[in-house]
Amino acid sequence: MEKKSLILAGLYLAMFANSLVVTIIFPFASKMVTLFGKADNRSTTGYWVGILTFSMMFGRTTTSPIWGYLCDRWGRRPLIIIGMASIILFSLLFGFAQNMAWALISRFLIGVFTPLDISIRTVLSEICPGPELSSAMVIQSIVYSLGNISGNIVGGIFEDPASKGMITSGIFADYPFLLPNTIASVFALISLILVYPTLHETLIKSRLTQNLIPIKCRSIWQIFTDPLVFTPIIVSVIVSLNSTAFHELCTLWFWAHVEDGGFEMDPNDIGIILALSSIILLFFQKQLYGKLINIIGVVRLMRESMLAAIPLLLVIPIASLFNRMVTTRWIVVIVVCVLWHLLSFINFTTSMVISNNSVLPKERGRLNGLYQMGTAIARAVAPIIFGTTFAFTLENGWSYPFNFAFSFNLMAIFAGLAWFLSRNVPESLENAKIDEDMEVDSAKY
């Protein structure tokens, strides 16, 4: 049990580092774009911020099916090691970026060589069987949220330390975005040290294979076109699209001029608000999620939370009415962010559990490859769609509902689509499928 706890600690820390590198860029992305000479005012940074955020998710999109296939062929352990090494190396490369091309390439490479979502989710489903799986997925979601929180904090506080008086000279003064990315690399290094000597391969062995009878496995396309798999995957894609869009829009909205409906905050304030709203939620999200699951079940909870997201997104722009009130605006935007993060957490966790329940254990590597490809596509296009939409509406100076609020209204439309599709998810996916011909060497754990 102690060994299993150590393995889980290493895996959760790897997931923490994996989510941290996603959000670490949000607080300083607009500043980076301006520093690299790609925008000359706060209203036009959205275009390049979207492209910069897109690069990492585009990298994940291009390789996710391949990693999913390799996860079921090579095993889970090699992919986890590759993913952590990738974060260590390419985060540092991004921190040393001196121009936009350098930054784009390094973020793209992080996406290409980081299959941690696929491999860790698959490992958890194998070493945490039965009732433990739902709890493990909840903890994974919480760790992912912690990573998102820490990314906002680290990115907002530790970017450009010289300008904040933290240091006066040295490598971190010469490269203003190196320090936060070095911190991300350190977390990945610690997780690698924990996992490398303790985690054994968990790729499921078949009794049929041992008897020389071949196992028939479905192709990635056959898995994707299975109605039980297709709908949860598409719902997960929309959830990821809106989750990424919200972070993107908050970054741009908080950065924008007051006369445009924004708040004119600096990267430090943006990071603190995004982090603080998530920290407040962490105190009760696991207990609340557990109680809701016990009362109404995973499938119904997913449907209800997606329905609740629609009116919330439609009223969020009202917060701009308080953008000239220093204290009040902080309270309002934190409340808005807490409510959104609660619904996003429920949507993300339930869709992830249901997706894993839709296939047999021997197909989970490919399933999670599909899952990551779909969610990576969503996270790649979300900054482009919503960053461009936000910048375009501000540049043209249109009035409501075609001002900055239009981007949030667009999110509400996607939320409505997710809710509509979730109605087709069968109740049978409340529980995981079991293949009696497959077994894991549980003695190792």
Short mmCIF file of C-alpha atoms in Angstrom, two decimals:
data_model
loop_
_atom_site.label_atom_id
_atom_site.label_comp_id
_atom_site.label_asym_id
_atom_site.label_seq_id
_atom_site.Cartn_x
_atom_site.Cartn_y
_atom_site.Cartn_z
CA MET A 1 0.00 0.00 0.00
CA GLU A 2 2.87 2.39 0.80
CA LYS A 3 4.41 1.67 -2.58
CA LYS A 4 1.10 2.33 -4.32
CA SER A 5 0.76 5.61 -2.44
CA LEU A 6 4.23 6.64 -3.59
CA ILE A 7 3.37 5.74 -7.18
CA LEU A 8 0.12 7.71 -7.01
CA ALA A 9 1.96 10.69 -5.53
CA GLY A 10 4.40 10.63 -8.44
CA LEU A 11 1.61 10.29 -11.01
CA TYR A 12 -0.43 13.10 -9.47
CA LEU A 13 2.64 15.33 -9.35
CA ALA A 14 3.25 14.57 -13.03
CA MET A 15 -0.34 15.54 -13.79
CA PHE A 16 0.15 18.68 -11.70
CA ALA A 17 3.19 19.68 -13.77
CA ASN A 18 1.33 18.80 -16.96
CA SER A 19 -1.57 21.13 -16.13
CA LEU A 20 0.74 23.81 -14.76
CA VAL A 21 2.51 24.25 -18.12
CA VAL A 22 -0.86 24.74 -19.81
CA THR A 23 -1.95 27.74 -17.73
CA ILE A 24 1.42 29.20 -16.77
CA ILE A 25 1.37 31.24 -19.96
CA PHE A 26 -2.03 32.90 -19.45
CA PRO A 27 -1.05 35.72 -17.04
CA PHE A 28 1.89 36.94 -19.14
CA ALA A 29 0.82 35.95 -22.68
CA SER A 30 -0.39 39.44 -23.59
CA LYS A 31 2.78 40.98 -22.15
CA MET A 32 4.95 38.51 -24.08
CA VAL A 33 3.17 39.34 -27.34
CA THR A 34 3.72 43.04 -26.71
CA LEU A 35 7.37 42.54 -25.72
CA PHE A 36 8.03 40.59 -28.93
CA GLY A 37 6.61 43.50 -30.94
CA LYS A 38 3.52 41.71 -32.28
CA ALA A 39 0.97 44.16 -30.82
CA ASP A 40 1.16 47.80 -29.83
CA ASN A 41 -1.92 48.12 -27.61
CA ARG A 42 -4.07 46.08 -25.24
CA SER A 43 -6.95 45.70 -27.69
CA THR A 44 -5.01 43.80 -30.39
CA THR A 45 -3.04 41.25 -28.35
CA GLY A 46 -5.86 38.71 -28.62
CA TYR A 47 -4.84 37.56 -32.10
CA TRP A 48 -1.29 36.56 -31.17
CA VAL A 49 -2.23 35.32 -27.70
CA GLY A 50 -4.61 32.92 -29.40
CA ILE A 51 -1.91 31.65 -31.75
CA LEU A 52 0.59 31.26 -28.91
CA THR A 53 -1.86 29.24 -26.84
CA PHE A 54 -2.90 27.27 -29.93
CA SER A 55 0.63 26.03 -30.62
CA MET A 56 0.87 23.66 -27.65
CA MET A 57 -2.57 22.13 -28.17
CA PHE A 58 -1.92 21.77 -31.89
CA GLY A 59 1.15 19.73 -30.98
CA ARG A 60 -0.96 17.45 -28.78
CA THR A 61 -3.56 17.08 -31.51
CA THR A 62 -1.06 15.87 -34.10
CA THR A 63 0.35 13.07 -31.95
CA SER A 64 -2.43 11.96 -29.58
CA PRO A 65 -3.70 9.03 -31.73
CA ILE A 66 -0.12 7.80 -32.13
CA TRP A 67 0.54 7.99 -28.38
CA GLY A 68 -2.75 6.20 -27.71
CA TYR A 69 -1.71 3.36 -30.03
CA LEU A 70 1.77 3.19 -28.49
CA CYS A 71 0.25 3.20 -25.00
CA ASP A 72 -1.45 -0.11 -25.83
CA ARG A 73 1.64 -1.50 -27.61
CA TRP A 74 4.73 -0.22 -25.76
CA GLY A 75 3.06 0.22 -22.41
CA ARG A 76 2.12 3.10 -20.10
CA ARG A 77 5.42 3.58 -18.24
CA PRO A 78 7.60 4.65 -21.23
CA LEU A 79 5.08 7.32 -22.21
CA ILE A 80 4.98 8.76 -18.69
CA ILE A 81 8.77 9.04 -18.61
CA ILE A 82 8.87 10.65 -22.07
CA GLY A 83 6.18 13.13 -21.04
CA MET A 84 7.95 14.28 -17.88
CA ALA A 85 11.29 14.61 -19.69
CA SER A 86 9.54 16.69 -22.35
CA ILE A 87 8.17 19.15 -19.80
CA ILE A 88 11.61 19.53 -18.21
CA LEU A 89 13.39 20.20 -21.51
CA PHE A 90 10.91 22.22 -23.54
CA SER A 91 9.64 24.39 -20.67
CA LEU A 92 13.18 25.64 -20.23
CA LEU A 93 13.44 26.16 -23.99
CA PHE A 94 10.27 28.27 -23.89
CA GLY A 95 11.61 30.28 -20.97
CA PHE A 96 14.66 31.25 -23.03
CA ALA A 97 12.50 32.45 -25.96
CA GLN A 98 13.59 35.76 -27.45
CA ASN A 99 11.09 36.01 -30.29
CA MET A 100 7.64 34.76 -31.23
CA ALA A 101 8.87 31.97 -33.54
CA TRP A 102 11.02 30.53 -30.75
CA ALA A 103 8.12 30.68 -28.30
CA LEU A 104 5.70 29.03 -30.74
CA ILE A 105 8.06 26.17 -31.61
CA SER A 106 8.92 25.37 -27.99
CA ARG A 107 5.26 25.32 -26.93
CA PHE A 108 4.45 23.13 -29.93
CA LEU A 109 7.15 20.65 -28.89
CA ILE A 110 5.74 20.45 -25.36
CA GLY A 111 2.45 19.43 -26.91
CA VAL A 112 3.99 16.88 -29.27
CA PHE A 113 6.05 15.02 -26.67
CA THR A 114 3.79 15.10 -23.59
CA PRO A 115 1.37 12.11 -23.61
CA LEU A 116 0.81 12.29 -19.85
CA ASP A 117 -2.97 12.68 -20.01
CA ILE A 118 -3.25 9.45 -22.01
CA SER A 119 -0.84 7.33 -20.01
CA ILE A 120 -1.69 8.50 -16.48
CA ARG A 121 -5.44 8.22 -16.98
CA THR A 122 -4.94 4.69 -18.32
CA VAL A 123 -2.67 3.68 -15.43
CA LEU A 124 -5.16 4.98 -12.87
CA SER A 125 -7.93 2.91 -14.43
CA GLU A 126 -5.74 -0.19 -14.01
CA ILE A 127 -4.27 0.22 -10.53
CA CYS A 128 -7.45 1.72 -9.02
CA PRO A 129 -10.16 -0.79 -9.97
CA GLY A 130 -13.84 -0.71 -9.07
CA PRO A 131 -15.03 2.06 -6.71
CA GLU A 132 -11.47 3.38 -6.36
CA LEU A 133 -11.47 4.57 -9.98
CA SER A 134 -14.09 7.29 -9.53
CA SER A 135 -12.24 8.59 -6.47
CA ALA A 136 -8.93 8.50 -8.36
CA MET A 137 -10.44 10.46 -11.24
CA VAL A 138 -11.80 13.06 -8.83
CA ILE A 139 -8.37 13.43 -7.22
CA GLN A 140 -6.83 13.70 -10.69
CA SER A 141 -9.27 16.49 -11.54
CA ILE A 142 -8.44 18.27 -8.28
CA VAL A 143 -4.72 17.92 -8.97
CA TYR A 144 -5.32 19.22 -12.48
CA SER A 145 -7.18 22.19 -10.97
CA LEU A 146 -4.30 22.76 -8.56
CA GLY A 147 -1.95 22.76 -11.52
CA ASN A 148 -4.12 25.32 -13.28
CA ILE A 149 -4.19 27.42 -10.13
CA SER A 150 -0.44 27.20 -9.66
CA GLY A 151 0.13 27.99 -13.32
CA ASN A 152 -1.77 31.24 -12.91
CA ILE A 153 0.07 32.06 -9.67
CA VAL A 154 3.54 31.13 -10.90
CA GLY A 155 3.04 32.77 -14.28
CA GLY A 156 1.63 35.95 -12.78
CA ILE A 157 4.01 36.41 -9.86
CA PHE A 158 7.32 35.16 -11.22
CA GLU A 159 7.28 36.52 -14.77
CA ASP A 160 9.79 39.33 -15.33
CA PRO A 161 11.14 39.23 -11.74
CA ALA A 162 13.58 42.05 -12.44
CA SER A 163 10.78 44.56 -13.08
CA LYS A 164 9.24 43.59 -9.72
CA GLY A 165 12.45 44.08 -7.77
CA MET A 166 12.92 40.38 -6.99
CA ILE A 167 16.34 40.38 -8.65
CA THR A 168 18.59 42.99 -10.21
CA SER A 169 20.78 40.91 -12.53
CA GLY A 170 21.48 37.39 -13.71
CA ILE A 171 19.90 34.89 -16.06
CA PHE A 172 16.35 35.43 -14.78
CA ALA A 173 16.71 39.17 -15.35
CA ASP A 174 17.97 38.63 -18.90
CA TYR A 175 15.13 36.23 -19.74
CA PRO A 176 11.92 37.60 -18.15
CA PHE A 177 9.84 34.44 -18.71
CA LEU A 178 12.45 31.87 -17.68
CA LEU A 179 11.78 31.74 -13.91
CA PRO A 180 8.15 30.49 -14.04
CA ASN A 181 9.08 27.89 -16.65
CA THR A 182 12.03 26.73 -14.55
CA ILE A 183 9.63 26.15 -11.66
CA ALA A 184 7.46 23.99 -13.95
CA SER A 185 10.53 21.98 -14.95
CA VAL A 186 11.45 21.39 -11.31
CA PHE A 187 8.01 19.91 -10.54
CA ALA A 188 8.33 17.58 -13.53
CA LEU A 189 11.81 16.54 -12.40
CA ILE A 190 10.59 15.66 -8.90
CA SER A 191 7.75 13.56 -10.32
CA LEU A 192 10.21 11.76 -12.60
CA ILE A 193 12.41 10.94 -9.61
CA LEU A 194 9.39 9.50 -7.77
CA VAL A 195 7.92 7.50 -10.65
CA TYR A 196 10.98 6.10 -12.42
CA PRO A 197 12.08 3.58 -9.74
CA THR A 198 8.61 2.68 -8.40
CA LEU A 199 6.17 2.39 -11.30
CA HIS A 200 6.05 -1.01 -13.00
CA GLU A 201 4.39 -1.50 -16.35
CA THR A 202 0.60 -1.80 -15.98
CA LEU A 203 -0.25 -2.85 -19.53
CA ILE A 204 -2.86 -5.52 -19.02
CA LYS A 205 -1.87 -9.09 -19.80
CA SER A 206 -4.40 -11.50 -21.23
CA ARG A 207 -5.04 -15.02 -20.16
CA LEU A 208 -6.01 -15.71 -23.77
CA THR A 209 -2.64 -14.47 -25.00
CA GLN A 210 -0.89 -16.72 -22.54
CA ASN A 211 -2.83 -19.65 -24.07
CA LEU A 212 -1.71 -18.59 -27.58
CA ILE A 213 -5.23 -17.59 -28.62
CA PRO A 214 -5.15 -14.17 -30.32
CA ILE A 215 -7.21 -11.30 -28.94
CA LYS A 216 -9.34 -9.30 -31.31
CA CYS A 217 -8.88 -5.58 -30.66
CA ARG A 218 -10.87 -2.82 -32.29
CA SER A 219 -9.12 -0.15 -34.33
CA ILE A 220 -9.13 3.49 -33.23
CA TRP A 221 -11.78 4.24 -35.87
CA GLN A 222 -14.00 1.38 -34.69
CA ILE A 223 -13.74 2.62 -31.12
CA PHE A 224 -14.53 6.20 -32.13
CA THR A 225 -17.60 5.24 -34.19
CA ASP A 226 -19.06 3.16 -31.36
CA PRO A 227 -22.14 5.20 -30.26
CA LEU A 228 -21.31 4.52 -26.60
CA VAL A 229 -17.90 6.15 -27.13
CA PHE A 230 -18.69 8.83 -29.70
CA THR A 231 -21.15 10.91 -27.68
CA PRO A 232 -19.07 11.10 -24.45
CA ILE A 233 -15.99 12.02 -26.50
CA ILE A 234 -17.79 14.84 -28.33
CA VAL A 235 -19.23 16.13 -25.05
CA SER A 236 -15.71 16.08 -23.55
CA VAL A 237 -14.41 18.04 -26.54
CA ILE A 238 -16.99 20.79 -26.00
CA VAL A 239 -16.24 20.87 -22.26
CA SER A 240 -12.54 21.35 -23.03
CA LEU A 241 -13.34 24.01 -25.62
CA ASN A 242 -15.32 26.08 -23.14
CA SER A 243 -12.85 25.52 -20.30
CA THR A 244 -9.96 26.83 -22.40
CA ALA A 245 -12.08 29.62 -23.84
CA PHE A 246 -12.96 30.87 -20.36
CA HIS A 247 -9.29 31.14 -19.32
CA GLU A 248 -8.47 32.83 -22.62
CA LEU A 249 -11.33 35.31 -22.36
CA CYS A 250 -10.65 36.13 -18.72
CA THR A 251 -7.03 36.90 -19.57
CA LEU A 252 -8.06 39.21 -22.41
CA TRP A 253 -11.06 40.68 -20.59
CA PHE A 254 -9.13 41.53 -17.43
CA TRP A 255 -6.30 43.00 -19.56
CA ALA A 256 -8.55 45.12 -21.83
CA HIS A 257 -9.20 48.86 -21.36
CA VAL A 258 -12.00 49.94 -19.04
CA GLU A 259 -13.76 51.81 -21.85
CA ASP A 260 -13.92 48.53 -23.78
CA GLY A 261 -15.59 46.75 -20.86
CA GLY A 262 -12.32 45.41 -19.45
CA PHE A 263 -10.51 45.92 -16.15
CA GLU A 264 -6.97 47.05 -17.17
CA MET A 265 -5.30 44.59 -14.79
CA ASP A 266 -1.64 43.61 -14.93
CA PRO A 267 -0.37 39.99 -15.20
CA ASN A 268 0.10 39.77 -11.43
CA ASP A 269 -3.54 40.69 -10.70
CA ILE A 270 -4.82 38.39 -13.46
CA GLY A 271 -2.88 35.46 -12.03
CA ILE A 272 -4.07 36.15 -8.48
CA ILE A 273 -7.75 36.35 -9.47
CA LEU A 274 -7.69 33.16 -11.53
CA ALA A 275 -5.79 31.35 -8.80
CA LEU A 276 -7.79 32.67 -5.85
CA SER A 277 -11.10 31.70 -7.42
CA SER A 278 -9.84 28.14 -7.90
CA ILE A 279 -8.37 27.94 -4.39
CA ILE A 280 -11.73 28.86 -2.85
CA LEU A 281 -13.35 26.06 -4.82
CA LEU A 282 -10.78 23.46 -3.74
CA PHE A 283 -12.01 23.54 -0.14
CA PHE A 284 -15.33 21.93 -0.97
CA GLN A 285 -15.34 20.58 -4.54
CA LYS A 286 -14.42 16.97 -3.69
CA GLN A 287 -16.99 16.68 -0.90
CA LEU A 288 -19.67 18.40 -2.98
CA TYR A 289 -18.92 16.23 -6.01
CA GLY A 290 -19.09 13.04 -3.93
CA LYS A 291 -22.45 13.99 -2.43
CA LEU A 292 -23.93 14.89 -5.81
CA ILE A 293 -22.72 11.61 -7.34
CA ASN A 294 -24.34 9.64 -4.52
CA ILE A 295 -27.62 11.50 -4.95
CA ILE A 296 -28.11 11.67 -8.72
CA GLY A 297 -25.30 9.64 -10.33
CA VAL A 298 -22.54 10.51 -12.80
CA VAL A 299 -24.62 10.71 -15.99
CA ARG A 300 -27.38 12.91 -14.60
CA LEU A 301 -24.87 15.15 -12.81
CA MET A 302 -23.10 15.75 -16.12
CA ARG A 303 -26.37 16.76 -17.80
CA GLU A 304 -27.49 19.09 -15.00
CA SER A 305 -24.13 20.86 -14.68
CA MET A 306 -23.98 21.48 -18.43
CA LEU A 307 -27.48 22.93 -18.37
CA ALA A 308 -26.55 25.24 -15.47
CA ALA A 309 -23.55 26.59 -17.40
CA ILE A 310 -25.78 28.21 -20.05
CA PRO A 311 -27.41 30.98 -17.93
CA LEU A 312 -24.16 31.57 -16.05
CA LEU A 313 -22.27 32.35 -19.26
CA LEU A 314 -25.02 34.69 -20.43
CA VAL A 315 -24.86 36.83 -17.26
CA ILE A 316 -21.06 36.90 -16.79
CA PRO A 317 -20.59 40.10 -18.90
CA ILE A 318 -22.66 42.01 -16.33
CA ALA A 319 -19.52 42.02 -14.14
CA SER A 320 -18.11 44.76 -16.40
CA LEU A 321 -20.57 47.20 -14.79
CA PHE A 322 -18.29 47.14 -11.74
CA ASN A 323 -14.97 47.58 -13.58
CA ARG A 324 -14.37 51.07 -12.15
CA MET A 325 -14.99 49.99 -8.53
CA VAL A 326 -11.65 48.66 -7.31
CA THR A 327 -12.84 46.50 -4.41
CA THR A 328 -16.24 45.50 -5.77
CA ARG A 329 -14.85 44.37 -9.12
CA TRP A 330 -12.49 41.92 -7.40
CA ILE A 331 -15.37 40.36 -5.46
CA VAL A 332 -17.60 40.14 -8.53
CA VAL A 333 -15.03 38.55 -10.85
CA ILE A 334 -13.91 36.08 -8.17
CA VAL A 335 -17.52 34.97 -7.59
CA VAL A 336 -18.01 34.58 -11.34
CA CYS A 337 -14.82 32.55 -11.66
CA VAL A 338 -15.69 30.32 -8.67
CA LEU A 339 -19.09 29.47 -10.12
CA TRP A 340 -17.62 28.72 -13.53
CA HIS A 341 -14.78 26.62 -12.14
CA LEU A 342 -17.27 24.58 -10.09
CA LEU A 343 -19.36 23.73 -13.15
CA SER A 344 -16.26 23.19 -15.28
CA PHE A 345 -14.82 20.80 -12.69
CA ILE A 346 -18.03 18.76 -12.59
CA ASN A 347 -18.32 18.73 -16.39
CA PHE A 348 -14.69 17.71 -16.86
CA THR A 349 -14.70 14.96 -14.20
CA THR A 350 -18.02 13.38 -15.15
CA SER A 351 -17.25 13.37 -18.88
CA MET A 352 -13.83 11.82 -18.20
CA VAL A 353 -15.28 9.05 -16.00
CA ILE A 354 -18.05 8.30 -18.50
CA SER A 355 -15.56 8.17 -21.39
CA ASN A 356 -13.41 5.61 -19.55
CA ASN A 357 -16.52 3.58 -18.72
CA SER A 358 -17.43 3.30 -22.41
CA VAL A 359 -14.69 0.79 -23.39
CA LEU A 360 -13.04 -2.39 -22.10
CA PRO A 361 -9.74 -2.06 -20.17
CA LYS A 362 -7.68 -3.36 -23.12
CA GLU A 363 -8.93 -0.42 -25.25
CA ARG A 364 -8.37 2.40 -22.76
CA GLY A 365 -5.01 3.45 -24.19
CA ARG A 366 -6.55 4.10 -27.59
CA LEU A 367 -9.67 5.58 -25.99
CA ASN A 368 -7.57 8.04 -24.01
CA GLY A 369 -5.59 8.80 -27.16
CA LEU A 370 -8.85 9.73 -28.86
CA TYR A 371 -9.90 11.67 -25.76
CA GLN A 372 -6.68 13.67 -25.72
CA MET A 373 -6.78 14.28 -29.46
CA GLY A 374 -10.33 15.60 -29.26
CA THR A 375 -9.74 17.75 -26.20
CA ALA A 376 -6.41 18.96 -27.61
CA ILE A 377 -8.15 20.06 -30.81
CA ALA A 378 -10.68 21.93 -28.69
CA ARG A 379 -7.98 23.56 -26.58
CA ALA A 380 -6.06 24.45 -29.73
CA VAL A 381 -8.91 26.10 -31.61
CA ALA A 382 -10.54 27.75 -28.57
CA PRO A 383 -7.86 30.48 -28.22
CA ILE A 384 -7.99 31.13 -31.97
CA ILE A 385 -11.78 31.33 -32.10
CA PHE A 386 -12.37 33.27 -28.92
CA GLY A 387 -9.18 35.36 -28.97
CA THR A 388 -9.93 36.51 -32.51
CA THR A 389 -13.62 37.09 -31.74
CA PHE A 390 -12.79 39.11 -28.63
CA ALA A 391 -10.19 41.27 -30.41
CA PHE A 392 -12.44 41.76 -33.46
CA THR A 393 -15.42 42.95 -31.41
CA LEU A 394 -13.23 45.37 -29.42
CA GLU A 395 -11.55 46.78 -32.52
CA ASN A 396 -14.90 47.52 -34.15
CA GLY A 397 -16.37 49.09 -31.02
CA TRP A 398 -19.76 47.43 -31.37
CA SER A 399 -22.41 47.63 -28.65
CA TYR A 400 -24.04 44.78 -26.72
CA PRO A 401 -24.54 41.94 -27.57
CA PHE A 402 -21.78 42.27 -30.18
CA ASN A 403 -19.16 43.79 -27.90
CA PHE A 404 -16.86 41.70 -25.65
CA ALA A 405 -19.98 39.91 -24.33
CA PHE A 406 -20.45 38.17 -27.67
CA SER A 407 -17.59 35.77 -26.87
CA PHE A 408 -19.31 34.63 -23.67
CA ASN A 409 -22.60 34.28 -25.54
CA LEU A 410 -20.79 32.06 -28.03
CA MET A 411 -19.59 29.90 -25.14
CA ALA A 412 -23.21 29.60 -23.97
CA ILE A 413 -24.18 28.23 -27.40
CA PHE A 414 -21.50 25.54 -27.14
CA ALA A 415 -22.66 24.73 -23.60
CA GLY A 416 -26.18 24.27 -24.93
CA LEU A 417 -24.90 21.88 -27.60
CA ALA A 418 -23.04 19.84 -24.95
CA TRP A 419 -26.17 19.63 -22.82
CA PHE A 420 -28.24 18.49 -25.82
CA LEU A 421 -25.75 15.74 -26.69
CA SER A 422 -25.40 14.62 -23.06
CA ARG A 423 -29.07 13.63 -23.08
CA ASN A 424 -28.08 10.73 -25.38
CA VAL A 425 -25.54 9.29 -22.92
CA PRO A 426 -27.03 6.03 -21.56
CA GLU A 427 -27.33 5.29 -17.85
CA SER A 428 -25.33 2.09 -18.43
CA LEU A 429 -22.14 4.18 -18.45
CA GLU A 430 -22.52 4.84 -14.72
CA ASN A 431 -20.16 1.86 -14.21
CA ALA A 432 -16.97 0.68 -15.93
CA LYS A 433 -16.94 -2.24 -18.34
CA ILE A 434 -15.11 -5.38 -17.20
CA ASP A 435 -13.29 -7.90 -19.40
CA GLU A 436 -12.88 -11.17 -17.53
CA ASP A 437 -10.19 -12.31 -19.98
CA MET A 438 -7.91 -9.47 -18.91
CA GLU A 439 -5.98 -9.09 -15.68
CA VAL A 440 -3.45 -6.80 -14.08
CA ASP A 441 -0.62 -8.08 -11.92
CA SER A 442 -2.04 -6.39 -8.83
CA ALA A 443 0.60 -7.90 -6.56
CA LYS A 444 2.93 -5.13 -7.69
CA TYR A 445 0.57 -2.55 -6.24
#
